[in-house]
Amino acid sequence: MESSTVDSGVKWKLDLLNASFLTGTPILAVVGMIWYTMTYGVTWKEPTILFVMYWATGLSITAGYHRLFSHRTHTAAWPLRLFYAIFAAGAYQNSAIKWCSDHRRHHLKVDTDVDPYSVTRGFFWAHMGWVMVQEGEEVVEKVEDLQADPILAWQARNIFKIGFVSGIIFPGFLGLWLLGGWVGFMGGLIWGGFLRLVLVHHGTFLINSGAHYWGSQPYSTKNTSRDFSPLSLVTFGEGYHNFHHTFQADYRNGHRWFHWDPSKWWITLFSIIGMTKALHKVPQWTIQSARMKTTFEKKEKALVEGAALTNFKKRSNDCSKRLRSALRDLANGRSDLATAKALSDNERKTLLKGTIKQSKQRVKDTWSEFNQLMSEMRTSKEITA
Ligand SMILES: [Zn+2]
Ligand SMILES: [Zn+2]
């Protein structure tokens, strides 16, 4: 292939294997699906195979490659790590070691030239362009912890063989078992193999492109990451990407109970039977004060510099301080109440319930005071403008 240069002056050439794979598989999937449907028709079984395989390989990327291996947000027993290693290989996104090396660099150097899928180089680059070209030497770094895991070392040595078995042959056998005969095998291969592969690919790619492009930035404006909840529907909860970039050590991406985050539920479920442990949660006081601070900073940027600004800043900082303290008291009150319940200490229970109620009210009051401050700042902008 001819070498070319991009704006940054870095030499690159087309990665023929990756580029043909990423353009070939969607064609194969669509043509195959149309041919199969027109020839044999579709029952509920083909979409079921698609769903099961989407879930096994997709979740192995989000809960496994991403939250467990890249960010160490919790620990997992070996059968679960083996499951992730086998089925994530079937998602054809490289070995855990390579994936996590890229991803850790993405967080560390986000939006710079060293970020492997920096959105500052365009939507298409962040989505899949970066996979289709080679720039300089392949870098695998800062993954010594993963290289020491025998399961992941084995996976890296045999990545294509494992991927071929779990991502192509296995859905074929699911088809053989559910639908019967070689037609069943073809059905499983097309729906659970190729079509599923393409869907999981683009689901993952959309986090690197779409979740750095669309949506809101409630927790930080320091980088391009954004919360775009619709993306969570197809990526097992990864759409809360602004939260994730701000608090990458948290095993949740959607931190509220109603946030659609199946990876979080999956990890929590396995903690009940002791197969996942040390689930790390960033405390509410840190999350909410980051949200308050970011709201203030956005408003501040929109304002013209003036004498009032110092006063606004002081009041915002004051709100933030009081919010943190109220949320801390609330968390302490809740854990003390759990102890009191266990000791069936009724007097203390009543006392603590009162404190919890008060702390909740303090959180509410602080937020409404802060919102009042935000509306005053708008008025001030109108006046200055
Ligand atoms: Zn991440
Ligand atoms: Zn990102």
Coordinates of N, CA, C and O in Angstrom, one line a residue, residues 53 55-66 69 80-96 99 152 155 159 162-164 166-167 196-197 200-201:
M53 N -26.2 -14.3 21.3 CA -24.8 -14.1 20.9 C -24.5 -12.6 21.1 O -23.3 -12.3 21.5
W55 N -25.7 -10.7 23.4 CA -25.5 -10.5 24.8 C -24.2 -11.1 25.3 O -23.5 -10.5 26.0
A56 N -23.9 -12.3 24.8 CA -22.7 -13.0 25.3 C -21.4 -12.2 24.9 O -20.5 -12.0 25.7
T57 N -21.3 -11.8 23.6 CA -20.1 -11.2 23.2 C -20.1 -9.7 23.5 O -19.0 -9.2 23.9
G58 N -21.2 -9.0 23.5 CA -21.3 -7.6 23.8 C -21.0 -7.4 25.3 O -20.2 -6.5 25.6
L59 N -21.6 -8.2 26.1 CA -21.4 -8.0 27.6 C -20.0 -8.4 28.0 O -19.4 -7.8 28.9
S60 N -19.4 -9.3 27.2 CA -18.0 -9.7 27.5 C -17.1 -8.5 27.2 O -16.0 -8.4 27.8
I61 N -17.5 -7.7 26.2 CA -16.7 -6.5 26.0 C -16.9 -5.4 27.1 O -16.0 -4.9 27.6
T62 N -18.2 -5.1 27.4 CA -18.5 -4.0 28.3 C -18.1 -4.3 29.8 O -17.4 -3.6 30.4
A63 N -18.7 -5.5 30.3 CA -18.4 -5.8 31.7 C -17.0 -6.4 31.8 O -16.3 -6.2 32.8
G64 N -16.5 -7.1 30.8 CA -15.2 -7.8 30.9 C -14.1 -6.9 30.4 O -13.4 -6.3 31.3
Y65 N -13.9 -6.7 29.1 CA -12.8 -5.9 28.6 C -12.8 -4.5 29.2 O -11.7 -4.0 29.6
H66 N -14.0 -3.9 29.3 CA -14.0 -2.5 29.7 C -13.9 -2.3 31.2 O -13.0 -1.8 31.7
F69 N -11.3 -5.5 33.1 CA -9.9 -5.6 32.7 C -9.3 -4.2 32.5 O -8.2 -3.9 33.0
L80 N -15.7 -16.5 35.4 CA -16.2 -15.3 34.7 C -15.2 -14.7 33.8 O -15.5 -14.3 32.7
R81 N -14.0 -14.6 34.3 CA -12.9 -14.1 33.4 C -12.7 -14.9 32.2 O -12.5 -14.4 31.1
L82 N -12.8 -16.3 32.3 CA -12.7 -17.2 31.2 C -13.9 -17.0 30.2 O -13.6 -16.9 29.0
F83 N -15.1 -16.8 30.7 CA -16.2 -16.5 29.9 C -16.0 -15.3 29.1 O -16.2 -15.3 27.8
Y84 N -15.6 -14.2 29.7 CA -15.3 -12.9 29.0 C -14.2 -13.2 27.9 O -14.3 -12.7 26.8
A85 N -13.1 -13.9 28.3 CA -12.0 -14.1 27.4 C -12.5 -14.8 26.1 O -12.1 -14.5 25.0
I86 N -13.3 -15.8 26.3 CA -13.8 -16.7 25.2 C -14.8 -15.9 24.3 O -14.6 -15.8 23.1
F87 N -15.8 -15.2 24.9 CA -16.8 -14.6 24.1 C -16.4 -13.2 23.6 O -16.9 -12.8 22.5
A88 N -15.6 -12.5 24.3 CA -15.1 -11.2 23.8 C -14.3 -11.5 22.5 O -14.2 -10.7 21.6
A89 N -13.5 -12.6 22.5 CA -12.8 -13.0 21.3 C -13.7 -13.1 20.1 O -13.3 -12.7 19.0
G90 N -14.9 -13.6 20.3 CA -15.9 -13.7 19.3 C -16.5 -12.4 18.8 O -17.3 -12.3 17.9
A91 N -16.2 -11.3 19.5 CA -16.6 -10.0 19.1 C -15.6 -9.4 18.1 O -15.9 -8.3 17.6
Y92 N -14.5 -10.0 17.9 CA -13.5 -9.6 16.9 C -13.1 -8.1 17.2 O -13.2 -7.3 16.3
Q93 N -12.6 -7.9 18.4 CA -12.1 -6.5 18.7 C -10.7 -6.7 19.3 O -10.3 -5.9 20.2
N94 N -10.0 -7.7 18.9 CA -8.6 -8.0 19.3 C -8.6 -8.6 20.7 O -9.6 -8.8 21.4
S95 N -7.4 -8.9 21.2 CA -7.2 -9.5 22.6 C -7.5 -8.5 23.7 O -7.5 -7.3 23.4
A96 N -7.8 -9.0 24.8 CA -8.1 -8.1 26.0 C -6.9 -7.2 26.2 O -7.0 -6.0 26.5
W99 N -6.7 -4.5 23.5 CA -7.9 -3.6 23.7 C -7.7 -2.7 24.9 O -8.0 -1.5 24.8
L152 N -5.8 -14.4 30.3 CA -5.6 -13.3 29.3 C -4.4 -13.6 28.4 O -4.4 -13.2 27.2
Q155 N -5.5 -16.1 26.0 CA -6.4 -15.6 25.0 C -5.6 -14.8 24.0 O -5.9 -14.9 22.8
I159 N -6.0 -15.7 20.0 CA -7.1 -14.9 19.9 C -8.0 -15.2 18.7 O -9.2 -15.3 18.7
I162 N -9.8 -18.8 19.1 CA -10.9 -18.7 20.1 C -12.0 -17.9 19.5 O -13.2 -18.4 19.6
G163 N -11.7 -16.8 18.8 CA -12.8 -16.0 18.2 C -13.5 -16.8 17.1 O -14.8 -16.7 17.0
F164 N -12.8 -17.6 16.3 CA -13.4 -18.4 15.3 C -14.4 -19.4 15.9 O -15.5 -19.6 15.4
S166 N -15.8 -19.4 19.1 CA -16.9 -18.8 19.9 C -17.8 -17.8 19.1 O -19.0 -17.8 19.3
G167 N -17.2 -17.2 18.1 CA -18.0 -16.2 17.4 C -18.6 -16.7 16.1 O -19.6 -16.1 15.5
R196 N -24.7 -10.5 14.0 CA -24.4 -10.1 15.4 C -23.0 -9.4 15.5 O -22.9 -8.4 16.2
L197 N -22.0 -10.0 14.8 CA -20.7 -9.4 14.8 C -20.7 -7.9 14.4 O -20.1 -7.1 15.0
V200 N -22.5 -5.7 17.1 CA -21.6 -5.5 18.3 C -20.5 -4.5 17.9 O -20.1 -3.6 18.7
H201 N -19.9 -4.7 16.7 CA -18.8 -3.8 16.3 C -19.3 -2.4 16.4 O -18.7 -1.5 17.0

